[in-house]
Amino acid sequence: MVPSVSILQQIGLGVLLVVVVLWAVGLVRLTRRGTYGAPAPFGRRPPRSRARLDAVPRQTGPGGPPSESVDLTPAERQAFDDLVRQLSSRS
């Protein structure tokens, strides 16, 4: 016990240290879990690659938004073709 430090400061330091330790333990558990809180079915974790693919929603098809298309005028199509040729010649 340091004589120049009051008892309230020592209690505050102890509480702060407990909070930091609890925060660090929680952060380590959260990062090790991998799925960030999602419960695994039947107590087993799915493979990592499948868990990541399931997190991405379908973009087209019956489960996703309808696909979009734009009709270009001949001048726009020519400008696009020129741009593609210009970009492909640089690489």
GROMACS .gro file of C-alpha atoms in nm:
model
   91
    1MET     CA    1   0.000   0.000   0.000
    2VAL     CA    2   0.146   0.333  -0.107
    3PRO     CA    3   0.099   0.601   0.164
    4SER     CA    4   0.056   0.890  -0.083
    5VAL     CA    5  -0.237   0.726  -0.267
    6SER     CA    6  -0.583   0.743  -0.113
    7ILE     CA    7  -0.797   0.435  -0.060
    8LEU     CA    8  -1.050   0.559  -0.321
    9GLN     CA    9  -0.776   0.582  -0.584
   10GLN     CA   10  -0.662   0.230  -0.503
   11ILE     CA   11  -1.019   0.099  -0.528
   12GLY     CA   12  -1.063   0.283  -0.858
   13LEU     CA   13  -0.744   0.132  -0.993
   14GLY     CA   14  -0.856  -0.215  -0.888
   15VAL     CA   15  -1.196  -0.173  -1.056
   16LEU     CA   16  -1.030  -0.041  -1.371
   17LEU     CA   17  -0.794  -0.338  -1.385
   18VAL     CA   18  -1.084  -0.583  -1.342
   19VAL     CA   19  -1.276  -0.414  -1.625
   20VAL     CA   20  -0.971  -0.427  -1.855
   21VAL     CA   21  -0.914  -0.796  -1.783
   22LEU     CA   22  -1.281  -0.878  -1.847
   23TRP     CA   23  -1.276  -0.678  -2.171
   24ALA     CA   24  -0.961  -0.859  -2.290
   25VAL     CA   25  -1.106  -1.202  -2.207
   26GLY     CA   26  -1.429  -1.118  -2.389
   27LEU     CA   27  -1.241  -0.990  -2.692
   28VAL     CA   28  -1.027  -1.304  -2.712
   29ARG     CA   29  -1.334  -1.529  -2.683
   30LEU     CA   30  -1.515  -1.328  -2.950
   31THR     CA   31  -1.230  -1.347  -3.200
   32ARG     CA   32  -1.167  -1.717  -3.138
   33ARG     CA   33  -1.531  -1.807  -3.193
   34GLY     CA   34  -1.515  -1.721  -3.564
   35THR     CA   35  -1.889  -1.685  -3.621
   36TYR     CA   36  -1.919  -1.388  -3.380
   37GLY     CA   37  -2.199  -1.511  -3.162
   38ALA     CA   38  -2.398  -1.726  -3.401
   39PRO     CA   39  -2.477  -2.055  -3.227
   40ALA     CA   40  -2.354  -2.364  -3.404
   41PRO     CA   41  -2.621  -2.625  -3.491
   42PHE     CA   42  -2.623  -2.924  -3.255
   43GLY     CA   43  -2.311  -2.805  -3.076
   44ARG     CA   44  -2.088  -2.840  -3.384
   45ARG     CA   45  -1.927  -2.565  -3.585
   46PRO     CA   46  -1.969  -2.563  -3.963
   47PRO     CA   47  -1.653  -2.557  -4.175
   48ARG     CA   48  -1.510  -2.208  -4.206
   49SER     CA   49  -1.545  -2.184  -4.584
   50ARG     CA   50  -1.911  -2.282  -4.576
   51ALA     CA   51  -1.989  -2.041  -4.293
   52ARG     CA   52  -1.846  -1.754  -4.495
   53LEU     CA   53  -2.033  -1.849  -4.811
   54ASP     CA   54  -2.364  -1.875  -4.627
   55ALA     CA   55  -2.318  -1.521  -4.499
   56VAL     CA   56  -2.332  -1.379  -4.852
   57PRO     CA   57  -2.691  -1.355  -4.981
   58ARG     CA   58  -2.783  -1.473  -5.327
   59GLN     CA   59  -2.760  -1.192  -5.580
   60THR     CA   60  -2.983  -1.331  -5.856
   61GLY     CA   61  -3.236  -1.605  -5.897
   62PRO     CA   62  -3.546  -1.678  -5.694
   63GLY     CA   63  -3.390  -1.569  -5.365
   64GLY     CA   64  -3.237  -1.244  -5.488
   65PRO     CA   65  -3.330  -0.929  -5.672
   66PRO     CA   66  -3.417  -0.951  -6.041
   67SER     CA   67  -3.131  -0.898  -6.282
   68GLU     CA   68  -3.118  -0.564  -6.459
   69SER     CA   69  -3.024  -0.477  -6.812
   70VAL     CA   70  -2.993  -0.152  -7.004
   71ASP     CA   71  -3.040  -0.110  -7.377
   72LEU     CA   72  -2.762   0.104  -7.525
   73THR     CA   73  -2.788   0.321  -7.829
   74PRO     CA   74  -2.541   0.248  -8.111
   75ALA     CA   75  -2.335   0.555  -8.013
   76GLU     CA   76  -2.319   0.441  -7.650
   77ARG     CA   77  -2.224   0.087  -7.755
   78GLN     CA   78  -1.946   0.226  -7.978
   79ALA     CA   79  -1.817   0.447  -7.694
   80PHE     CA   80  -1.818   0.148  -7.460
   81ASP     CA   81  -1.632  -0.067  -7.714
   82ASP     CA   82  -1.373   0.208  -7.757
   83LEU     CA   83  -1.329   0.233  -7.381
   84VAL     CA   84  -1.283  -0.143  -7.346
   85ARG     CA   85  -1.026  -0.146  -7.627
   86GLN     CA   86  -0.844   0.150  -7.471
   87LEU     CA   87  -0.831  -0.014  -7.128
   88SER     CA   88  -0.729  -0.355  -7.262
   89SER     CA   89  -0.445  -0.208  -7.467
   90ARG     CA   90  -0.288  -0.056  -7.151
   91SER     CA   91  -0.242  -0.394  -6.981
   0.00000   0.00000   0.00000
